[in-house]
Amino acid sequence: MTQKNRIVLQSFYIFNSTLCLKEGEEEKKILFYHPFSADIDTKIRSIGLVEAVIKFTETFNSKEPCNSVHTQKTRQVYLQVEPNFWMVMIVNVPNVSKTKDGTEYNEYQGDEIQDNVYISVLKQMYALFRLLSGTFQSLLDSSGVECLRQCLELFFPKHLLTLKFEHFDVLNIFNGMQYLPLNSITFLNVLCFVNQIQNHFPSIKSTAFMYNDSLIWTGIEPSNFQPIYQYMVTILLPAHVEIELKGGSMPRHSGFFSPSQPLHYCRYVIGPQSLTENSTVGKIPKVYVHSSATNQLEEYYLIVYRGFSSSVILFLDIKTDLTMELFTKLDTYMEPNLTKLGSDIAEYCSSQQIPSLITSVGDSGPRYVFFNNMNLAYKSTIHLDNRQSGNINISHEALKLIADIKSESITNSIFGETVVKTLNDYWVVGKFSNKREFYVAIQHKNANLIEISEEVKKLCDGELKGIFFQT
């Protein structure tokens, strides 16, 4: 009998070696350490070992610092997120308890943890922190090291609890966004709506529009909007939808309007909780969005308004005077428009019967992941949801193989193809064309390479016609 343990976080820390000016002050370089309960000697030794590894490996390749260390029982992943600032994640290597000749032993499975996946997770963690608080260096320069430590201690303990280490996979590498395709009329209505908002309210510098977890429009470049999208779908919307469901599919939010007024199905997710009972707008968060034009972070107030499964994300000038009058005017303008738009989008989505070559869940039909590096769009029939809950449609081995193909692919190559056959009769194909990537997993015992190529071509034509260009 075998029993396999899960991948769990052993430690996570952030340090800056330049904060330690002389021997005996090693504690000063520690900015954040999880678990907090670890004694100071353990923290100093752990960071000292990482510093030694990084320094030693620089003698072999100074341009590409060490990013991981493999041991039998742990996997250590390093990432320099800013000059002199390092984030380190250490997870246990899963093992299977086995018995042979009456003796029990552990068999460690290091190939279960893929470096490129966990490095991507560190990048996402940093991007989310930077979105909500700014860069480490800017906090250090403006407020001092103690303020930086406080910000890290406020953010990371809660965020670490949300991570599902055993379910990380190739989606973390892509870190893409789901787009919702609409017909031309509905999409133009959305575009007209967001443009009119900005025209009516000059303090709004940019706008984005989402329907459930899918993006329809953003005025911010996709690469810069990516952390905001992840914040919406992983943190903000799940908590709000849970509240909505407790009150029914279309609840009337009590306290938002008086009982004598008509039903009001739209409200601020980030903004005033009530426009009638409160005299203050409450705490409105600031976000720091990278600008490709200036190559710097630009600071905005973030407002999110939601109704009928639609979310309007507003980025307000940081100099804006946030008054109740402003939020009331925004609500008065957006509510009737969002009510109609949300209903139109829902009606369009329910009326669509998109033909698909993908058969029912649980069968052995082809599954695929598509990713477009140009707009960071992804589409997956391998994952049954985008919550990374382990709800996948193919074998774990095939899913890891896709991440391996992604890692081995030549990023500068315009065209290419990789085909791999596994021992359990899975064919995994990776195709690269015009900065688009297409990965297919097919379980077919007696197929040959020609048959698999034809099936992949048929899948491209049927599912991604006009999106993925084959050679």
GROMACS .gro file of C-alpha atoms in nm, residues 103-373:
model
  271
  103THR     CA    1   1.072  -0.244   0.541
  104GLU     CA    2   0.894   0.088   0.495
  105TYR     CA    3   1.069   0.361   0.300
  106ASN     CA    4   0.991   0.692   0.127
  107GLU     CA    5   1.029   0.738  -0.247
  108TYR     CA    6   1.067   1.108  -0.331
  109GLN     CA    7   0.919   1.233  -0.658
  110GLY     CA    8   1.113   1.543  -0.754
  111ASP     CA    9   0.967   1.554  -1.106
  112GLU     CA   10   0.629   1.648  -0.955
  113ILE     CA   11   0.760   2.002  -0.900
  114GLN     CA   12   0.847   2.201  -1.211
  115ASP     CA   13   1.078   2.499  -1.167
  116ASN     CA   14   0.922   2.712  -1.442
  117VAL     CA   15   0.579   2.678  -1.279
  118TYR     CA   16   0.692   2.786  -0.932
  119ILE     CA   17   0.910   3.069  -1.063
  120SER     CA   18   0.599   3.197  -1.239
  121VAL     CA   19   0.408   3.178  -0.911
  122LEU     CA   20   0.672   3.398  -0.744
  123LYS     CA   21   0.641   3.649  -1.031
  124GLN     CA   22   0.264   3.661  -0.986
  125MET     CA   23   0.295   3.712  -0.611
  126TYR     CA   24   0.530   4.005  -0.662
  127ALA     CA   25   0.314   4.157  -0.939
  128LEU     CA   26   0.008   4.148  -0.712
  129PHE     CA   27   0.195   4.310  -0.424
  130ARG     CA   28   0.333   4.578  -0.657
  131LEU     CA   29  -0.017   4.647  -0.788
  132LEU     CA   30  -0.155   4.711  -0.440
  133SER     CA   31   0.144   4.869  -0.266
  134GLY     CA   32   0.408   4.975  -0.517
  135THR     CA   33   0.764   4.852  -0.555
  136PHE     CA   34   0.982   4.741  -0.264
  137GLN     CA   35   1.237   5.012  -0.340
  138SER     CA   36   0.978   5.291  -0.360
  139LEU     CA   37   0.839   5.193  -0.019
  140LEU     CA   38   1.190   5.174   0.122
  141ASP     CA   39   1.283   5.515  -0.017
  142SER     CA   40   0.961   5.694   0.080
  143SER     CA   41   0.877   5.541   0.417
  144GLY     CA   42   1.175   5.343   0.543
  145VAL     CA   43   1.251   4.979   0.601
  146GLU     CA   44   1.006   4.932   0.892
  147CYS     CA   45   0.715   5.053   0.680
  148LEU     CA   46   0.822   4.813   0.404
  149ARG     CA   47   0.825   4.525   0.653
  150GLN     CA   48   0.478   4.621   0.776
  151CYS     CA   49   0.339   4.627   0.422
  152LEU     CA   50   0.487   4.284   0.351
  153GLU     CA   51   0.348   4.145   0.677
  154LEU     CA   52   0.002   4.278   0.595
  155PHE     CA   53  -0.007   4.127   0.246
  156PHE     CA   54   0.180   3.799   0.227
  157PRO     CA   55   0.045   3.598   0.526
  158LYS     CA   56  -0.309   3.627   0.390
  159HIS     CA   57  -0.203   3.573   0.030
  160LEU     CA   58  -0.004   3.259   0.110
  161LEU     CA   59  -0.319   3.101   0.253
  162THR     CA   60  -0.492   3.133  -0.085
  163LEU     CA   61  -0.223   2.948  -0.284
  164LYS     CA   62  -0.300   2.593  -0.395
  165PHE     CA   63   0.048   2.449  -0.435
  166GLU     CA   64  -0.059   2.103  -0.548
  167HIS     CA   65  -0.265   2.250  -0.835
  168PHE     CA   66  -0.008   2.481  -0.995
  169ASP     CA   67   0.050   2.399  -1.362
  170VAL     CA   68   0.113   2.548  -1.705
  171LEU     CA   69  -0.159   2.812  -1.654
  172ASN     CA   70   0.067   2.976  -1.398
  173ILE     CA   71   0.338   3.002  -1.661
  174PHE     CA   72   0.102   3.168  -1.908
  175ASN     CA   73  -0.068   3.382  -1.643
  176GLY     CA   74  -0.315   3.468  -1.917
  177MET     CA   75  -0.661   3.615  -1.931
  178GLN     CA   76  -0.987   3.472  -2.057
  179TYR     CA   77  -1.159   3.688  -2.315
  180LEU     CA   78  -1.528   3.675  -2.393
  181PRO     CA   79  -1.599   3.697  -2.767
  182LEU     CA   80  -1.916   3.891  -2.848
  183ASN     CA   81  -2.101   3.979  -3.166
  184SER     CA   82  -2.009   4.314  -3.317
  185ILE     CA   83  -2.319   4.502  -3.195
  186THR     CA   84  -2.284   4.396  -2.830
  187PHE     CA   85  -1.910   4.462  -2.827
  188LEU     CA   86  -1.958   4.810  -2.979
  189ASN     CA   87  -2.220   4.883  -2.712
  190VAL     CA   88  -1.966   4.791  -2.443
  191LEU     CA   89  -1.699   5.004  -2.607
  192CYS     CA   90  -1.939   5.296  -2.645
  193PHE     CA   91  -2.038   5.265  -2.279
  194VAL     CA   92  -1.681   5.278  -2.142
  195ASN     CA   93  -1.591   5.568  -2.373
  196GLN     CA   94  -1.895   5.763  -2.261
  197ILE     CA   95  -1.802   5.710  -1.896
  198GLN     CA   96  -1.460   5.862  -1.954
  199ASN     CA   97  -1.612   6.152  -2.150
  200HIS     CA   98  -1.865   6.228  -1.876
  201PHE     CA   99  -1.611   6.195  -1.595
  202PRO     CA  100  -1.269   6.335  -1.697
  203SER     CA  101  -1.111   6.217  -1.371
  204ILE     CA  102  -1.145   5.857  -1.499
  205LYS     CA  103  -0.821   5.790  -1.683
  206SER     CA  104  -0.891   5.437  -1.797
  207THR     CA  105  -1.165   5.175  -1.787
  208ALA     CA  106  -1.201   4.797  -1.816
  209PHE     CA  107  -1.510   4.580  -1.857
  210MET     CA  108  -1.547   4.218  -1.745
  211TYR     CA  109  -1.829   3.966  -1.756
  212ASN     CA  110  -1.791   3.707  -1.480
  213ASP     CA  111  -1.426   3.598  -1.507
  214SER     CA  112  -1.386   3.700  -1.872
  215LEU     CA  113  -1.239   4.022  -2.002
  216ILE     CA  114  -1.427   4.209  -2.274
  217TRP     CA  115  -1.241   4.539  -2.290
  218THR     CA  116  -0.951   4.717  -2.122
  219GLY     CA  117  -0.796   5.053  -2.197
  220ILE     CA  118  -0.470   4.937  -2.035
  221GLU     CA  119  -0.218   4.726  -2.225
  222PRO     CA  120  -0.274   4.354  -2.160
  223SER     CA  121   0.069   4.299  -2.001
  224ASN     CA  122   0.003   4.585  -1.758
  225PHE     CA  123  -0.357   4.483  -1.693
  226GLN     CA  124  -0.258   4.124  -1.614
  227PRO     CA  125  -0.207   4.174  -1.235
  228ILE     CA  126  -0.541   4.356  -1.214
  229TYR     CA  127  -0.715   4.068  -1.391
  230GLN     CA  128  -0.560   3.817  -1.151
  231TYR     CA  129  -0.664   4.032  -0.855
  232MET     CA  130  -1.020   4.043  -0.985
  233VAL     CA  131  -1.065   3.672  -1.058
  234THR     CA  132  -0.871   3.528  -0.764
  235ILE     CA  133  -0.945   3.767  -0.478
  236LEU     CA  134  -1.210   4.032  -0.537
  237LEU     CA  135  -1.484   3.864  -0.742
  238PRO     CA  136  -1.494   3.524  -0.564
  239ALA     CA  137  -1.562   3.694  -0.231
  240HIS     CA  138  -1.827   3.921  -0.382
  241VAL     CA  139  -2.001   3.645  -0.579
  242GLU     CA  140  -2.026   3.438  -0.262
  243ILE     CA  141  -2.208   3.726  -0.094
  244GLU     CA  142  -2.435   3.762  -0.399
  245LEU     CA  143  -2.528   3.394  -0.400
  246LYS     CA  144  -2.627   3.402  -0.036
  247GLY     CA  145  -2.890   3.660  -0.126
  248GLY     CA  146  -3.012   3.493  -0.444
  249SER     CA  147  -2.907   3.519  -0.807
  250MET     CA  148  -3.010   3.886  -0.834
  251PRO     CA  149  -3.017   4.025  -0.481
  252ARG     CA  150  -3.126   4.369  -0.382
  253HIS     CA  151  -2.845   4.502  -0.169
  254SER     CA  152  -2.998   4.628   0.150
  255GLY     CA  153  -2.889   4.968   0.264
  256PHE     CA  154  -2.777   5.076  -0.080
  257PHE     CA  155  -3.108   5.248  -0.156
  258SER     CA  156  -3.413   5.324   0.045
  259PRO     CA  157  -3.717   5.086   0.040
  260SER     CA  158  -3.925   5.343  -0.146
  261GLN     CA  159  -3.694   5.339  -0.446
  262PRO     CA  160  -3.707   5.088  -0.733
  263LEU     CA  161  -3.501   4.771  -0.716
  264HIS     CA  162  -3.135   4.847  -0.775
  265TYR     CA  163  -2.927   4.551  -0.885
  266CYS     CA  164  -2.594   4.728  -0.934
  267ARG     CA  165  -2.355   4.832  -0.661
  268TYR     CA  166  -1.997   4.922  -0.582
  269VAL     CA  167  -1.771   4.629  -0.507
  270ILE     CA  168  -1.496   4.882  -0.432
  271GLY     CA  169  -1.656   5.209  -0.333
  272PRO     CA  170  -1.927   5.326  -0.090
  273GLN     CA  171  -2.136   5.046   0.059
  274SER     CA  172  -2.433   5.279   0.074
  275LEU     CA  173  -2.518   5.600  -0.107
  276THR     CA  174  -2.789   5.702   0.136
  277GLU     CA  175  -2.687   5.599   0.488
  278ASN     CA  176  -2.318   5.685   0.494
  279SER     CA  177  -2.178   6.035   0.477
  280THR     CA  178  -1.828   5.916   0.385
  281VAL     CA  179  -1.712   5.713   0.088
  282GLY     CA  180  -1.493   5.486   0.299
  283LYS     CA  181  -1.142   5.375   0.217
  284ILE     CA  182  -1.076   5.364  -0.157
  285PRO     CA  183  -0.762   5.166  -0.247
  286LYS     CA  184  -0.481   5.292  -0.463
  287VAL     CA  185  -0.322   5.075  -0.730
  288TYR     CA  186   0.010   5.108  -0.907
  289VAL     CA  187  -0.012   5.026  -1.277
  290HIS     CA  188   0.293   5.002  -1.497
  291SER     CA  189   0.295   5.238  -1.795
  292SER     CA  190   0.473   5.122  -2.109
  293ALA     CA  191   0.497   5.482  -2.229
  294THR     CA  192   0.692   5.608  -1.926
  295ASN     CA  193   0.826   5.271  -1.802
  296GLN     CA  194   0.714   5.373  -1.454
  297LEU     CA  195   0.431   5.292  -1.214
  298GLU     CA  196   0.134   5.526  -1.231
  299GLU     CA  197  -0.088   5.564  -0.928
  300TYR     CA  198  -0.468   5.552  -0.950
  301TYR     CA  199  -0.772   5.513  -0.730
  302LEU     CA  200  -0.944   5.183  -0.808
  303ILE     CA  201  -1.325   5.168  -0.829
  304VAL     CA  202  -1.519   4.854  -0.920
  305TYR     CA  203  -1.890   4.869  -1.001
  306ARG     CA  204  -2.085   4.549  -1.062
  307GLY     CA  205  -2.427   4.432  -1.171
  308PHE     CA  206  -2.579   4.149  -1.377
  309SER     CA  207  -2.248   3.956  -1.365
  310SER     CA  208  -2.075   4.253  -1.531
  311SER     CA  209  -1.795   4.451  -1.369
  312VAL     CA  210  -1.682   4.801  -1.462
  313ILE     CA  211  -1.327   4.874  -1.342
  314LEU     CA  212  -1.246   5.244  -1.315
  315PHE     CA  213  -0.901   5.399  -1.272
  316LEU     CA  214  -0.934   5.749  -1.131
  317ASP     CA  215  -0.674   6.024  -1.127
  318ILE     CA  216  -0.499   6.020  -0.791
  319LYS     CA  217  -0.575   6.393  -0.752
  320THR     CA  218  -0.950   6.330  -0.773
  321ASP     CA  219  -1.158   6.454  -0.480
  322LEU     CA  220  -1.351   6.142  -0.378
  323THR     CA  221  -1.686   6.277  -0.263
  324MET     CA  222  -2.021   6.108  -0.215
  325GLU     CA  223  -2.155   6.335  -0.486
  326LEU     CA  224  -1.910   6.187  -0.737
  327PHE     CA  225  -2.006   5.828  -0.652
  328THR     CA  226  -2.375   5.913  -0.668
  329LYS     CA  227  -2.334   6.065  -1.015
  330LEU     CA  228  -2.134   5.763  -1.131
  331ASP     CA  229  -2.402   5.528  -1.005
  332THR     CA  230  -2.682   5.729  -1.164
  333TYR     CA  231  -2.506   5.717  -1.499
  334MET     CA  232  -2.378   5.359  -1.494
  335GLU     CA  233  -2.670   5.168  -1.338
  336PRO     CA  234  -2.923   5.185  -1.627
  337ASN     CA  235  -2.652   5.130  -1.889
  338LEU     CA  236  -2.495   4.838  -1.705
  339THR     CA  237  -2.834   4.680  -1.643
  340LYS     CA  238  -2.907   4.675  -2.016
  341LEU     CA  239  -2.556   4.570  -2.117
  342GLY     CA  240  -2.543   4.287  -1.864
  343SER     CA  241  -2.879   4.157  -1.984
  344ASP     CA  242  -2.772   4.179  -2.351
  345ILE     CA  243  -2.446   3.991  -2.284
  346ALA     CA  244  -2.624   3.722  -2.084
  347GLU     CA  245  -2.881   3.679  -2.361
  348TYR     CA  246  -2.611   3.656  -2.626
  349CYS     CA  247  -2.409   3.400  -2.430
  350SER     CA  248  -2.711   3.181  -2.362
  351SER     CA  249  -2.812   3.189  -2.729
  352GLN     CA  250  -2.474   3.073  -2.854
  353GLN     CA  251  -2.444   2.710  -2.949
  354ILE     CA  252  -2.082   2.695  -3.054
  355PRO     CA  253  -2.000   2.376  -3.244
  356SER     CA  254  -1.715   2.191  -3.080
  357LEU     CA  255  -1.502   1.890  -3.157
  358ILE     CA  256  -1.450   1.841  -2.783
  359THR     CA  257  -1.673   1.570  -2.651
  360SER     CA  258  -1.813   1.522  -2.303
  361VAL     CA  259  -1.617   1.535  -1.979
  362GLY     CA  260  -1.447   1.211  -1.886
  363ASP     CA  261  -1.405   1.069  -2.238
  364SER     CA  262  -1.077   1.023  -2.423
  365GLY     CA  263  -1.131   1.301  -2.676
  366PRO     CA  264  -0.865   1.566  -2.750
  367ARG     CA  265  -0.806   1.846  -2.501
  368TYR     CA  266  -0.612   2.163  -2.564
  369VAL     CA  267  -0.466   2.481  -2.422
  370PHE     CA  268  -0.425   2.786  -2.646
  371PHE     CA  269  -0.222   3.094  -2.552
  372ASN     CA  270  -0.167   3.415  -2.747
  373ASN     CA  271   0.145   3.606  -2.641
   0.00000   0.00000   0.00000
